[in-house]
Each structure stands twice: as structure tokens, then as C-alpha cells.
GROMACS .gro file of C-alpha atoms in nm:
model
  331
    1UNK     CA    1   0.708   0.673  -0.742
    2UNK     CA    2   0.989   0.474  -0.584
    3UNK     CA    3   1.279   0.670  -0.434
    4UNK     CA    4   1.603   0.661  -0.635
    5UNK     CA    5   1.786   0.568  -0.313
    6UNK     CA    6   1.631   0.221  -0.333
    7UNK     CA    7   1.839   0.135  -0.638
    8UNK     CA    8   2.167   0.204  -0.459
    9UNK     CA    9   2.118  -0.072  -0.200
   10UNK     CA   10   2.040  -0.445  -0.190
   11UNK     CA   11   1.697  -0.389  -0.344
   12UNK     CA   12   1.849  -0.237  -0.656
   13UNK     CA   13   1.904  -0.559  -0.850
   14UNK     CA   14   1.762  -0.901  -0.934
   15UNK     CA   15   1.985  -1.204  -0.900
   16UNK     CA   16   1.964  -1.496  -1.144
   17UNK     CA   17   2.171  -1.813  -1.140
   18UNK     CA   18   2.221  -1.973  -1.480
   19UNK     CA   19   2.341  -2.317  -1.585
   20UNK     CA   20   2.388  -2.397  -1.953
   21UNK     CA   21   2.432  -2.751  -2.074
   22UNK     CA   22   2.671  -2.815  -2.360
   23UNK     CA   23   2.403  -3.007  -2.549
   24UNK     CA   24   2.095  -2.837  -2.697
   25UNK     CA   25   1.768  -2.847  -2.507
   26UNK     CA   26   1.479  -2.636  -2.374
   27UNK     CA   27   1.533  -2.313  -2.183
   28UNK     CA   28   1.370  -2.326  -1.839
   29UNK     CA   29   1.331  -2.042  -1.589
   30UNK     CA   30   1.218  -2.107  -1.229
   31UNK     CA   31   1.090  -1.817  -1.019
   32UNK     CA   32   1.037  -1.780  -0.647
   33UNK     CA   33   0.940  -1.485  -0.433
   34UNK     CA   34   0.718  -1.306  -0.681
   35UNK     CA   35   0.524  -1.236  -0.363
   36UNK     CA   36   0.752  -1.163  -0.071
   37UNK     CA   37   0.555  -1.351   0.194
   38UNK     CA   38   0.559  -1.675  -0.008
   39UNK     CA   39   0.885  -1.838   0.096
   40UNK     CA   40   0.850  -2.196  -0.031
   41UNK     CA   41   0.988  -2.103  -0.375
   42UNK     CA   42   1.304  -1.930  -0.250
   43UNK     CA   43   1.373  -2.217  -0.007
   44UNK     CA   44   1.332  -2.485  -0.274
   45UNK     CA   45   1.525  -2.296  -0.542
   46UNK     CA   46   1.819  -2.235  -0.310
   47UNK     CA   47   1.820  -2.603  -0.219
   48UNK     CA   48   1.843  -2.700  -0.586
   49UNK     CA   49   2.103  -2.429  -0.643
   50UNK     CA   50   2.321  -2.578  -0.371
   51UNK     CA   51   2.295  -2.922  -0.530
   52UNK     CA   52   2.399  -2.781  -0.867
   53UNK     CA   53   2.692  -2.594  -0.721
   54UNK     CA   54   2.811  -2.908  -0.538
   55UNK     CA   55   2.773  -3.120  -0.851
   56UNK     CA   56   2.494  -3.334  -0.704
   57UNK     CA   57   2.281  -3.233  -1.004
   58UNK     CA   58   2.424  -3.151  -1.344
   59UNK     CA   59   2.258  -2.954  -1.623
   60UNK     CA   60   2.382  -3.127  -1.938
   61UNK     CA   61   2.123  -3.001  -2.186
   62UNK     CA   62   1.949  -2.674  -2.251
   63UNK     CA   63   1.947  -2.378  -2.017
   64UNK     CA   64   1.833  -2.346  -1.656
   65UNK     CA   65   1.782  -2.006  -1.494
   66UNK     CA   66   1.699  -1.991  -1.124
   67UNK     CA   67   1.561  -1.671  -0.970
   68UNK     CA   68   1.510  -1.736  -0.596
   69UNK     CA   69   1.366  -1.391  -0.523
   70UNK     CA   70   1.182  -1.213  -0.804
   71UNK     CA   71   1.064  -0.922  -0.585
   72UNK     CA   72   1.343  -0.815  -0.347
   73UNK     CA   73   1.147  -0.529  -0.189
   74UNK     CA   74   0.851  -0.750  -0.099
   75UNK     CA   75   1.087  -1.022   0.029
   76UNK     CA   76   1.276  -0.774   0.248
   77UNK     CA   77   0.947  -0.658   0.399
   78UNK     CA   78   0.799  -1.006   0.426
   79UNK     CA   79   0.488  -0.878   0.249
   80UNK     CA   80   0.295  -0.982  -0.059
   81UNK     CA   81   0.411  -0.678  -0.254
   82UNK     CA   82   0.649  -0.386  -0.240
   83UNK     CA   83   0.458  -0.099  -0.397
   84UNK     CA   84   0.212  -0.307  -0.599
   85UNK     CA   85   0.140  -0.668  -0.693
   86UNK     CA   86   0.418  -0.780  -0.928
   87UNK     CA   87   0.195  -1.059  -1.060
   88UNK     CA   88  -0.056  -0.815  -1.207
   89UNK     CA   89   0.002  -0.597  -1.511
   90UNK     CA   90   0.337  -0.767  -1.571
   91UNK     CA   91   0.459  -0.597  -1.890
   92UNK     CA   92   0.763  -0.385  -1.981
   93UNK     CA   93   0.728  -0.015  -1.899
   94UNK     CA   94   0.867   0.273  -2.102
   95UNK     CA   95   0.817   0.505  -1.805
   96UNK     CA   96   0.833   0.291  -1.489
   97UNK     CA   97   0.665   0.452  -1.190
   98UNK     CA   98   0.690   0.209  -0.899
   99UNK     CA   99   0.937  -0.053  -0.783
  100UNK     CA  100   0.755  -0.344  -0.947
  101UNK     CA  101   0.756  -0.160  -1.282
  102UNK     CA  102   1.136  -0.157  -1.266
  103UNK     CA  103   1.140  -0.526  -1.171
  104UNK     CA  104   0.912  -0.603  -1.468
  105UNK     CA  105   1.156  -0.433  -1.704
  106UNK     CA  106   1.419  -0.688  -1.601
  107UNK     CA  107   1.197  -0.989  -1.552
  108UNK     CA  108   0.996  -0.968  -1.875
  109UNK     CA  109   1.301  -0.997  -2.106
  110UNK     CA  110   1.422  -1.291  -1.898
  111UNK     CA  111   1.089  -1.467  -1.944
  112UNK     CA  112   1.084  -1.393  -2.316
  113UNK     CA  113   1.429  -1.551  -2.352
  114UNK     CA  114   1.306  -1.889  -2.222
  115UNK     CA  115   1.072  -2.161  -2.344
  116UNK     CA  116   0.923  -2.285  -2.016
  117UNK     CA  117   0.841  -2.124  -1.681
  118UNK     CA  118   0.781  -2.274  -1.337
  119UNK     CA  119   0.661  -2.006  -1.094
  120UNK     CA  120   0.642  -2.120  -0.730
  121UNK     CA  121   0.381  -1.969  -0.498
  122UNK     CA  122   0.184  -2.038  -0.179
  123UNK     CA  123  -0.151  -1.919  -0.045
  124UNK     CA  124  -0.279  -1.774   0.283
  125UNK     CA  125  -0.571  -2.004   0.372
  126UNK     CA  126  -0.547  -2.380   0.435
  127UNK     CA  127  -0.572  -2.615   0.139
  128UNK     CA  128  -0.386  -2.868  -0.067
  129UNK     CA  129  -0.140  -2.772  -0.344
  130UNK     CA  130  -0.261  -2.709  -0.699
  131UNK     CA  131  -0.134  -2.595  -1.038
  132UNK     CA  132  -0.270  -2.307  -1.244
  133UNK     CA  133  -0.277  -2.383  -1.616
  134UNK     CA  134  -0.358  -2.172  -1.919
  135UNK     CA  135  -0.622  -2.198  -2.189
  136UNK     CA  136  -0.667  -2.454  -2.461
  137UNK     CA  137  -0.501  -2.369  -2.791
  138UNK     CA  138  -0.679  -2.074  -2.946
  139UNK     CA  139  -0.633  -1.765  -3.161
  140UNK     CA  140  -0.866  -1.545  -2.958
  141UNK     CA  141  -0.800  -1.187  -2.852
  142UNK     CA  142  -0.764  -1.244  -2.477
  143UNK     CA  143  -0.495  -1.512  -2.446
  144UNK     CA  144  -0.396  -1.677  -2.775
  145UNK     CA  145  -0.198  -1.994  -2.711
  146UNK     CA  146  -0.043  -2.286  -2.898
  147UNK     CA  147   0.118  -2.508  -2.630
  148UNK     CA  148  -0.174  -2.640  -2.426
  149UNK     CA  149  -0.072  -3.005  -2.464
  150UNK     CA  150   0.286  -2.945  -2.348
  151UNK     CA  151   0.172  -2.722  -2.063
  152UNK     CA  152  -0.086  -2.974  -1.944
  153UNK     CA  153   0.171  -3.253  -1.956
  154UNK     CA  154   0.404  -3.040  -1.747
  155UNK     CA  155   0.132  -2.969  -1.491
  156UNK     CA  156   0.049  -3.339  -1.460
  157UNK     CA  157   0.409  -3.423  -1.365
  158UNK     CA  158   0.457  -3.163  -1.092
  159UNK     CA  159   0.298  -3.368  -0.813
  160UNK     CA  160  -0.032  -3.201  -0.713
  161UNK     CA  161  -0.338  -3.358  -0.873
  162UNK     CA  162  -0.563  -3.051  -0.869
  163UNK     CA  163  -0.543  -2.830  -1.179
  164UNK     CA  164  -0.716  -2.497  -1.220
  165UNK     CA  165  -0.781  -2.315  -1.547
  166UNK     CA  166  -0.961  -2.000  -1.654
  167UNK     CA  167  -0.766  -1.732  -1.466
  168UNK     CA  168  -0.755  -1.457  -1.729
  169UNK     CA  169  -1.112  -1.522  -1.849
  170UNK     CA  170  -1.254  -1.494  -1.498
  171UNK     CA  171  -1.042  -1.188  -1.429
  172UNK     CA  172  -1.178  -1.022  -1.742
  173UNK     CA  173  -1.531  -1.092  -1.622
  174UNK     CA  174  -1.443  -0.935  -1.288
  175UNK     CA  175  -1.313  -0.626  -1.467
  176UNK     CA  176  -1.641  -0.596  -1.656
  177UNK     CA  177  -1.830  -0.610  -1.327
  178UNK     CA  178  -1.612  -0.338  -1.175
  179UNK     CA  179  -1.664  -0.111  -1.470
  180UNK     CA  180  -2.038  -0.171  -1.455
  181UNK     CA  181  -2.030  -0.049  -1.095
  182UNK     CA  182  -1.802   0.243  -1.176
  183UNK     CA  183  -1.774   0.347  -1.545
  184UNK     CA  184  -1.505   0.604  -1.455
  185UNK     CA  185  -1.246   0.334  -1.381
  186UNK     CA  186  -0.933   0.372  -1.592
  187UNK     CA  187  -0.714   0.143  -1.798
  188UNK     CA  188  -0.548  -0.001  -1.486
  189UNK     CA  189  -0.860  -0.206  -1.434
  190UNK     CA  190  -0.859  -0.359  -1.783
  191UNK     CA  191  -0.823  -0.734  -1.849
  192UNK     CA  192  -0.448  -0.687  -1.909
  193UNK     CA  193  -0.415  -0.607  -1.539
  194UNK     CA  194  -0.463  -0.980  -1.481
  195UNK     CA  195  -0.142  -1.062  -1.670
  196UNK     CA  196   0.118  -1.222  -1.445
  197UNK     CA  197   0.427  -1.430  -1.508
  198UNK     CA  198   0.264  -1.723  -1.686
  199UNK     CA  199   0.033  -1.504  -1.894
  200UNK     CA  200   0.329  -1.295  -2.006
  201UNK     CA  201   0.526  -1.612  -2.081
  202UNK     CA  202   0.246  -1.738  -2.306
  203UNK     CA  203   0.228  -1.401  -2.482
  204UNK     CA  204   0.594  -1.443  -2.577
  205UNK     CA  205   0.548  -1.786  -2.735
  206UNK     CA  206   0.639  -2.002  -2.435
  207UNK     CA  207   0.435  -2.182  -2.172
  208UNK     CA  208   0.439  -2.204  -1.797
  209UNK     CA  209   0.277  -2.317  -1.474
  210UNK     CA  210   0.199  -2.132  -1.155
  211UNK     CA  211   0.237  -2.394  -0.883
  212UNK     CA  212   0.063  -2.311  -0.555
  213UNK     CA  213   0.257  -2.529  -0.314
  214UNK     CA  214   0.043  -2.497   0.000
  215UNK     CA  215  -0.029  -2.252   0.278
  216UNK     CA  216   0.242  -1.993   0.344
  217UNK     CA  217   0.347  -2.147   0.677
  218UNK     CA  218   0.304  -2.512   0.577
  219UNK     CA  219   0.642  -2.684   0.631
  220UNK     CA  220   0.557  -2.923   0.348
  221UNK     CA  221   0.521  -2.642   0.091
  222UNK     CA  222   0.899  -2.611   0.023
  223UNK     CA  223   0.908  -2.989  -0.030
  224UNK     CA  224   0.627  -2.963  -0.286
  225UNK     CA  225   0.823  -2.690  -0.464
  226UNK     CA  226   1.151  -2.884  -0.449
  227UNK     CA  227   1.001  -3.203  -0.591
  228UNK     CA  228   0.834  -3.004  -0.868
  229UNK     CA  229   1.164  -2.851  -0.977
  230UNK     CA  230   1.319  -3.197  -1.001
  231UNK     CA  231   1.025  -3.322  -1.205
  232UNK     CA  232   1.050  -3.034  -1.452
  233UNK     CA  233   1.424  -3.087  -1.493
  234UNK     CA  234   1.362  -3.454  -1.565
  235UNK     CA  235   1.065  -3.398  -1.795
  236UNK     CA  236   1.253  -3.147  -2.009
  237UNK     CA  237   1.570  -3.359  -2.009
  238UNK     CA  238   1.794  -3.086  -1.869
  239UNK     CA  239   1.942  -3.317  -1.604
  240UNK     CA  240   1.963  -3.687  -1.536
  241UNK     CA  241   1.683  -3.677  -1.279
  242UNK     CA  242   1.440  -3.969  -1.294
  243UNK     CA  243   1.092  -3.864  -1.400
  244UNK     CA  244   0.813  -3.991  -1.175
  245UNK     CA  245   0.486  -4.070  -1.354
  246UNK     CA  246   0.176  -3.860  -1.292
  247UNK     CA  247  -0.041  -3.963  -1.001
  248UNK     CA  248  -0.366  -4.133  -1.103
  249UNK     CA  249  -0.677  -3.922  -1.117
  250UNK     CA  250  -0.681  -3.544  -1.152
  251UNK     CA  251  -0.938  -3.291  -1.045
  252UNK     CA  252  -0.974  -3.015  -1.302
  253UNK     CA  253  -1.159  -2.699  -1.206
  254UNK     CA  254  -1.236  -2.394  -1.415
  255UNK     CA  255  -1.261  -2.050  -1.257
  256UNK     CA  256  -1.602  -1.917  -1.354
  257UNK     CA  257  -1.652  -1.592  -1.163
  258UNK     CA  258  -1.480  -1.352  -0.927
  259UNK     CA  259  -1.658  -1.158  -0.654
  260UNK     CA  260  -1.504  -0.838  -0.517
  261UNK     CA  261  -1.511  -0.707  -0.165
  262UNK     CA  262  -1.721  -0.389  -0.171
  263UNK     CA  263  -1.704  -0.270   0.190
  264UNK     CA  264  -1.474  -0.322   0.491
  265UNK     CA  265  -1.762  -0.491   0.674
  266UNK     CA  266  -1.824  -0.758   0.409
  267UNK     CA  267  -1.784  -1.089   0.591
  268UNK     CA  268  -1.760  -1.455   0.495
  269UNK     CA  269  -2.023  -1.695   0.624
  270UNK     CA  270  -1.745  -1.909   0.767
  271UNK     CA  271  -1.368  -1.957   0.747
  272UNK     CA  272  -1.330  -2.084   0.392
  273UNK     CA  273  -1.036  -2.279   0.256
  274UNK     CA  274  -0.958  -2.275  -0.113
  275UNK     CA  275  -1.162  -2.535  -0.303
  276UNK     CA  276  -1.415  -2.593  -0.028
  277UNK     CA  277  -1.721  -2.738  -0.205
  278UNK     CA  278  -2.054  -2.555  -0.202
  279UNK     CA  279  -2.399  -2.638  -0.333
  280UNK     CA  280  -2.612  -2.397  -0.535
  281UNK     CA  281  -2.763  -2.140  -0.299
  282UNK     CA  282  -2.523  -2.198  -0.011
  283UNK     CA  283  -2.429  -1.871   0.165
  284UNK     CA  284  -2.068  -1.774   0.102
  285UNK     CA  285  -2.067  -1.432   0.266
  286UNK     CA  286  -2.274  -1.135   0.374
  287UNK     CA  287  -2.240  -0.778   0.251
  288UNK     CA  288  -2.227  -0.489   0.496
  289UNK     CA  289  -2.592  -0.411   0.414
  290UNK     CA  290  -2.706  -0.764   0.501
  291UNK     CA  291  -2.724  -0.898   0.144
  292UNK     CA  292  -2.627  -1.265   0.140
  293UNK     CA  293  -2.385  -1.370  -0.136
  294UNK     CA  294  -2.474  -1.725  -0.240
  295UNK     CA  295  -2.314  -1.989  -0.458
  296UNK     CA  296  -2.457  -1.955  -0.811
  297UNK     CA  297  -2.430  -2.329  -0.870
  298UNK     CA  298  -2.264  -2.640  -0.734
  299UNK     CA  299  -1.892  -2.570  -0.727
  300UNK     CA  300  -1.600  -2.456  -0.515
  301UNK     CA  301  -1.489  -2.143  -0.333
  302UNK     CA  302  -1.138  -2.054  -0.450
  303UNK     CA  303  -0.885  -1.796  -0.325
  304UNK     CA  304  -1.102  -1.667  -0.040
  305UNK     CA  305  -0.942  -1.354   0.104
  306UNK     CA  306  -1.094  -1.247   0.436
  307UNK     CA  307  -0.855  -0.951   0.443
  308UNK     CA  308  -0.953  -0.819   0.099
  309UNK     CA  309  -0.998  -0.444   0.080
  310UNK     CA  310  -1.288  -0.282  -0.106
  311UNK     CA  311  -1.236  -0.318  -0.481
  312UNK     CA  312  -1.012  -0.624  -0.442
  313UNK     CA  313  -1.097  -0.985  -0.521
  314UNK     CA  314  -1.292  -1.136  -0.230
  315UNK     CA  315  -1.322  -1.488  -0.368
  316UNK     CA  316  -1.340  -1.683  -0.692
  317UNK     CA  317  -1.597  -1.948  -0.782
  318UNK     CA  318  -1.496  -2.259  -0.974
  319UNK     CA  319  -1.685  -2.535  -1.151
  320UNK     CA  320  -1.562  -2.870  -1.285
  321UNK     CA  321  -1.351  -2.832  -1.599
  322UNK     CA  322  -1.285  -3.079  -1.877
  323UNK     CA  323  -0.989  -3.162  -2.098
  324UNK     CA  324  -0.965  -3.479  -2.300
  325UNK     CA  325  -0.603  -3.548  -2.209
  326UNK     CA  326  -0.652  -3.527  -1.831
  327UNK     CA  327  -0.772  -3.844  -1.653
  328UNK     CA  328  -1.010  -3.675  -1.409
  329UNK     CA  329  -1.165  -3.820  -1.098
  330UNK     CA  330  -1.508  -3.752  -0.954
  331UNK     CA  331  -1.544  -3.410  -0.794
   0.00000   0.00000   0.00000
């Protein structure tokens, strides 16, 4: 449990900057720093904030809320998390235990009060930017949704031409695998543990995009984030920004499976980058006992984490996805 002293210092609050147009319009919230070592979002948001404060951009419609740092403890430490991953199990807590629980109790009502979310992230291995999108419209039990068309349109205007779907479904499959290995696992390993900012936003009737802007240290990542904010402002009509059209040709991938690290000596077959292509049967890694983990089909290695600890996600596997409204290119 987090010490009460934490709440008396600079880590004891979240800061939001809000601009309300005098004409009606959508309510947009932009987050950065959900993970403290991902700095592109805070840099881009503060750049836009400066422009708004100097009058170089003007919010004339709707509501814009900017949150440069959504996890102050993680940001202060320069680490992915403070006491736990804020982008997992993101729900309000009646009895908050750790620092991120307290953050969630502030952040969740903010998300619920908006219509649209742009959450800016980066990743630790090399690779080009991509956007995480939600499911197609459905009334199912895992992630019911009714704004797939609007969310997809938003994703197509952000800049990156690689879209990835299937997060919560693949996470749920991973949970089932963990429980098959260890039936004693508790509720913290349930599918709801995969709920982050965009999943919570959808559960409250809105929609949102997680934009992965590039590698953590990539100097271009803040530019990707900055351009995306301008595109969202233009698309939603909050400002007078000019909307650039989507780039031609999108690659859509669907997360199909997640593979956990099971031992500290599990090793990848090579240094993978997210979305590296593999053919069926290609070796992806080797377990500590010598078992080779191979690609189950033609596809892509996604989110490889060579520093994963036992029980954590080691890598995801993605296959080509399909949506009628996305002009895809050959994979």
C-alpha cells in the first residue's frame, strides 16, 4: 500500500488543462505519460498547450482536456509504472491499495466525462508507429461497442498507416492459458485486468485510440504525437486546424495470441522488433528447457519484451485483419 506521505508532495495530484469552446462540440481528452518512461506524449501535449495559451490555436467548439502526465509517480521515476501498470485493471476502486488505484479514481471519471480519447504512448523495441483500435460494433460480454466506424475514421487520420485490433480478446486468451497452467490464480488475472484507458473509455459509451508513436528514444516520436493531436482537433472540429487526408493504403493486423515468459532464462531467437514478419514454423524463442517456441502461422511478432519476467507477456502474435472501411495494402 502506498505511503500517505506521497499525497502531501508533488505526486499527490493529477494536473489537467481544460479549454472549452463557446459553441457546442465533442469532448476530447488527450493523455500522456500513462507510462512514465514514455515521454513523447508529455512533450507533444505541452507543445500544444503552449500554442493554446499563446493563442496560436483556439478551441472554439466543444471541450478539450489535456493531461500531460497521467502517472506522476512513474514519470518522476522515469519508469513504466509506479507501483503497478496503470494501463491494466483501470477501473474505479472503493478501497484503493496502491498509487495507481488512487490515480484511477481520478482518471476514470475524467474519461467518463468525455466522448473521445487520444492516449499517446511509445514502445521499447524499434519499429514504426501504429494505432491500437477496438472491436467492431457488438453486444458481446467482453467489450460491447457501438462506435467502431467513428473510431476507425479517427485512427485513419492520425498519421500512422498500421492499425492493430484484438487487444482485449487476445489478452483474455492469455488469461485462460495462465489459469490452465495455474488454476489457483485469483481474480487479478481475469480478462478485466486487460482494461486500460481506451477499454474503459469504450465501457463508458465513448471511443478512443491508443497511439504508439515510436520507440521511447526516437526523436521523431514526439512529432508523431504532436501531428496526431492536431489531426484529432481538426477532425472533431474543436479548432480551425486543417485536416490532412488519410495516407493511402493501411495495414490492419489482428492480435491472435499472447505468449508469456515462463522462466528467467527464456530467450528470443533474435532481437525482434514489433511487427517483424514470420512464416509458419519459424523459431521465435527458446524456453529454458530447450523447447523452441515457433510461429503458429504466417504472421507478425508484436510487442516482444526481452526483459519480461516470468508470468508476464513475452510477445504477441498477429495475423492480417480485415475491415470493409479500411483500404488495406498487401501485407
